[in-house]
PDB file of C-alpha atoms in Angstrom:
ATOM      1  CA  MET A 446      10.401 -19.538 -27.086  1.00 51.00           C
ATOM      2  CA  LEU A 447      11.341 -22.614 -25.085  1.00 50.00           C
ATOM      3  CA  SER A 448       9.356 -23.577 -22.011  1.00 52.00           C
ATOM      4  CA  CYS A 449      10.444 -25.233 -18.766  1.00 52.00           C
ATOM      5  CA  GLU A 450       9.126 -28.501 -20.135  1.00 52.00           C
ATOM      6  CA  GLN A 451      11.376 -28.248 -23.196  1.00 52.00           C
ATOM      7  CA  ILE A 452      14.543 -27.081 -21.471  1.00 54.00           C
ATOM      8  CA  PRO A 453      14.201 -27.113 -17.685  1.00 58.00           C
ATOM      9  CA  THR A 454      16.708 -24.408 -16.756  1.00 70.00           C
ATOM     10  CA  VAL A 455      16.956 -21.038 -18.490  1.00 75.00           C
ATOM     11  CA  GLY A 456      15.441 -19.508 -21.645  1.00 78.00           C
ATOM     12  CA  PHE A 457      16.362 -16.360 -23.571  1.00 84.00           C
ATOM     13  CA  ASP A 458      14.183 -14.288 -25.909  1.00 87.00           C
ATOM     14  CA  TYR A 459      14.452 -11.215 -28.080  1.00 90.00           C
ATOM     15  CA  VAL A 460      11.074  -9.561 -28.717  1.00 88.00           C
ATOM     16  CA  ARG A 461      10.316  -6.666 -31.046  1.00 89.00           C
ATOM     17  CA  ILE A 462       6.836  -5.219 -31.493  1.00 89.00           C
ATOM     18  CA  ALA A 463       5.768  -2.611 -34.017  1.00 87.00           C
ATOM     19  CA  LYS A 464       4.000   0.676 -33.415  1.00 86.00           C
ATOM     20  CA  GLU A 465       0.350   0.249 -32.369  1.00 87.00           C
ATOM     21  CA  SER A 466       0.835  -3.472 -31.626  1.00 90.00           C
ATOM     22  CA  GLU A 467       0.139  -5.672 -28.617  1.00 90.00           C
ATOM     23  CA  LEU A 468       1.557  -8.773 -26.981  1.00 90.00           C
ATOM     24  CA  LYS A 469      -1.562  -9.949 -25.159  1.00 93.00           C
ATOM     25  CA  PRO A 470      -1.387 -10.662 -21.407  1.00 94.00           C
ATOM     26  CA  HIS A 471      -0.273 -14.197 -20.605  1.00 92.00           C
ATOM     27  CA  THR A 472       1.455 -16.108 -17.809  1.00 91.00           C
ATOM     28  CA  HIS A 473       4.388 -18.454 -17.375  1.00 85.00           C
ATOM     29  CA  ALA A 474       3.270 -20.744 -14.572  1.00 82.00           C
ATOM     30  CA  ALA A 475       6.637 -22.353 -13.903  1.00 80.00           C
ATOM     31  CA  SER A 476       9.158 -19.600 -14.649  1.00 85.00           C
ATOM     32  CA  GLU A 477      10.239 -16.190 -13.428  1.00 89.00           C
ATOM     33  CA  THR A 478      11.089 -13.605 -16.079  1.00 91.00           C
ATOM     34  CA  PHE A 479      13.551 -10.720 -16.212  1.00 94.00           C
ATOM     35  CA  ILE A 480      13.038  -8.252 -19.069  1.00 92.00           C
ATOM     36  CA  TYR A 481      15.444  -5.506 -20.148  1.00 94.00           C
ATOM     37  CA  ILE A 482      13.986  -2.873 -22.479  1.00 92.00           C
ATOM     38  CA  LEU A 483      16.515  -2.363 -25.288  1.00 92.00           C
ATOM     39  CA  GLU A 484      14.757   0.162 -27.505  1.00 91.00           C
ATOM     40  CA  GLY A 485      11.738   2.455 -27.593  1.00 89.00           C
ATOM     41  CA  THR A 486       8.886   2.733 -25.113  1.00 90.00           C
ATOM     42  CA  ALA A 487       5.888   0.541 -24.342  1.00 92.00           C
ATOM     43  CA  ILE A 488       3.088  -0.005 -21.878  1.00 93.00           C
ATOM     44  CA  ALA A 489       3.751  -3.050 -19.692  1.00 94.00           C
ATOM     45  CA  THR A 490       0.656  -4.617 -18.139  1.00 96.00           C
ATOM     46  CA  LEU A 491       1.430  -6.604 -14.980  1.00 96.00           C
ATOM     47  CA  ASP A 492      -1.520  -8.143 -13.138  1.00 95.00           C
ATOM     48  CA  SER A 493      -3.893  -5.641 -14.825  1.00 92.00           C
ATOM     49  CA  ARG A 494      -1.754  -2.609 -13.823  1.00 96.00           C
ATOM     50  CA  ASN A 495      -0.184  -0.505 -16.573  1.00 96.00           C
ATOM     51  CA  PHE A 496       3.351   0.901 -16.442  1.00 95.00           C
ATOM     52  CA  ARG A 497       5.160   2.935 -19.087  1.00 94.00           C
ATOM     53  CA  VAL A 498       8.590   1.413 -19.726  1.00 93.00           C
ATOM     54  CA  ARG A 499      11.459   2.669 -21.865  1.00 91.00           C
ATOM     55  CA  ALA A 500      14.930   1.723 -23.022  1.00 92.00           C
ATOM     56  CA  GLY A 501      17.130   0.976 -20.009  1.00 95.00           C
ATOM     57  CA  ASP A 502      14.306  -0.244 -17.734  1.00 96.00           C
ATOM     58  CA  THR A 503      14.381  -3.704 -16.158  1.00 95.00           C
ATOM     59  CA  ILE A 504      11.237  -5.628 -15.210  1.00 95.00           C
ATOM     60  CA  TYR A 505      10.986  -8.651 -12.905  1.00 95.00           C
ATOM     61  CA  ILE A 506       7.913 -10.866 -13.344  1.00 94.00           C
ATOM     62  CA  PRO A 507       7.354 -13.662 -10.800  1.00 92.00           C
ATOM     63  CA  ALA A 508       6.038 -17.029 -11.989  1.00 89.00           C
ATOM     64  CA  GLY A 509       2.290 -17.002 -12.555  1.00 91.00           C
ATOM     65  CA  VAL A 510       1.939 -13.208 -12.895  1.00 94.00           C
ATOM     66  CA  SER A 511      -0.055 -12.073 -15.928  1.00 96.00           C
ATOM     67  CA  HIS A 512       1.920  -9.739 -18.192  1.00 96.00           C
ATOM     68  CA  GLY A 513       1.636  -8.189 -21.644  1.00 94.00           C
ATOM     69  CA  PHE A 514       2.966  -5.246 -23.637  1.00 94.00           C
ATOM     70  CA  SER A 515       1.637  -2.713 -26.106  1.00 92.00           C
ATOM     71  CA  THR A 516       2.893   0.207 -28.146  1.00 90.00           C
ATOM     72  CA  PRO A 517      -0.323   2.191 -28.556  1.00 79.00           C
ATOM     73  CA  ASP A 518       1.180   5.460 -29.760  1.00 74.00           C
ATOM     74  CA  GLU A 519       4.922   4.974 -29.788  1.00 64.00           C
ATOM     75  CA  ALA A 520       7.549   3.647 -32.146  1.00 69.00           C
ATOM     76  CA  ILE A 521       8.837   0.108 -32.218  1.00 75.00           C
ATOM     77  CA  ALA A 522       9.837  -1.366 -28.853  1.00 84.00           C
ATOM     78  CA  ALA A 523      12.325  -4.186 -28.318  1.00 86.00           C
ATOM     79  CA  TRP A 524      13.491  -6.124 -25.300  1.00 87.00           C
ATOM     80  CA  GLY A 525      15.499  -9.104 -24.240  1.00 88.00           C
ATOM     81  CA  SER A 526      14.201 -11.498 -21.628  1.00 89.00           C
ATOM     82  CA  VAL A 527      15.559 -14.298 -19.500  1.00 86.00           C
ATOM     83  CA  GLN A 528      13.227 -16.925 -18.069  1.00 83.00           C
ATOM     84  CA  ILE A 529      14.377 -19.036 -15.155  1.00 80.00           C
ATOM     85  CA  CYS A 530      12.288 -22.052 -14.229  1.00 79.00           C
ATOM     86  CA  THR A 531      11.088 -21.631 -10.658  1.00 69.00           C
ATOM     87  CA  ASN A 532      12.569 -24.876  -9.365  1.00 64.00           C
ATOM     88  CA  ILE A 533      15.980 -23.878 -10.759  1.00 59.00           C
ATOM     89  CA  SER A 534      15.837 -20.360  -9.260  1.00 55.00           C
ATOM     90  CA  ILE A 535      14.989 -21.840  -5.856  1.00 59.00           C
ATOM     91  CA  GLN A 536      18.027 -24.111  -6.107  1.00 60.00           C
ATOM     92  CA  ILE A 537      20.254 -21.166  -7.088  1.00 61.00           C
ATOM     93  CA  MET A 538      19.019 -19.088  -4.131  1.00 61.00           C
ATOM     94  CA  GLN A 539      19.584 -21.999  -1.739  1.00 67.00           C
ATOM     95  CA  ARG A 540      23.157 -22.430  -3.014  1.00 71.00           C
ATOM     96  CA  MET A 541      23.853 -18.710  -2.687  1.00 71.00           C
ATOM     97  CA  GLN A 542      22.541 -18.684   0.886  1.00 77.00           C
ATOM     98  CA  SER A 543      24.564 -21.750   1.869  1.00 80.00           C
ATOM     99  CA  ASN A 544      27.750 -20.179   0.429  1.00 77.00           C
ATOM    100  CA  SER A 545      27.384 -16.928   2.401  1.00 69.00           C
TER     101      SER A 545
END
């Protein structure tokens, strides 16, 4: 995965985790993340709160918010994510507001 330091605009990821696996909680200090669950179900942990997510769900994670995923008793889960560096998203919002 590319970070804001490596490419200071937008990053894209495809993540797939197996049954009974975990992506440990972590943060992205300088980027906001949008996740779309493509397949399966998982437990999303956001700031120490657990949520069951499934195919078709969308998750927004602000910069600096701890998040992780696990598939404790379910099949494989997969998702796509888009990370937007915070300074870029602020610029986009300012442009949108000035155009309206």
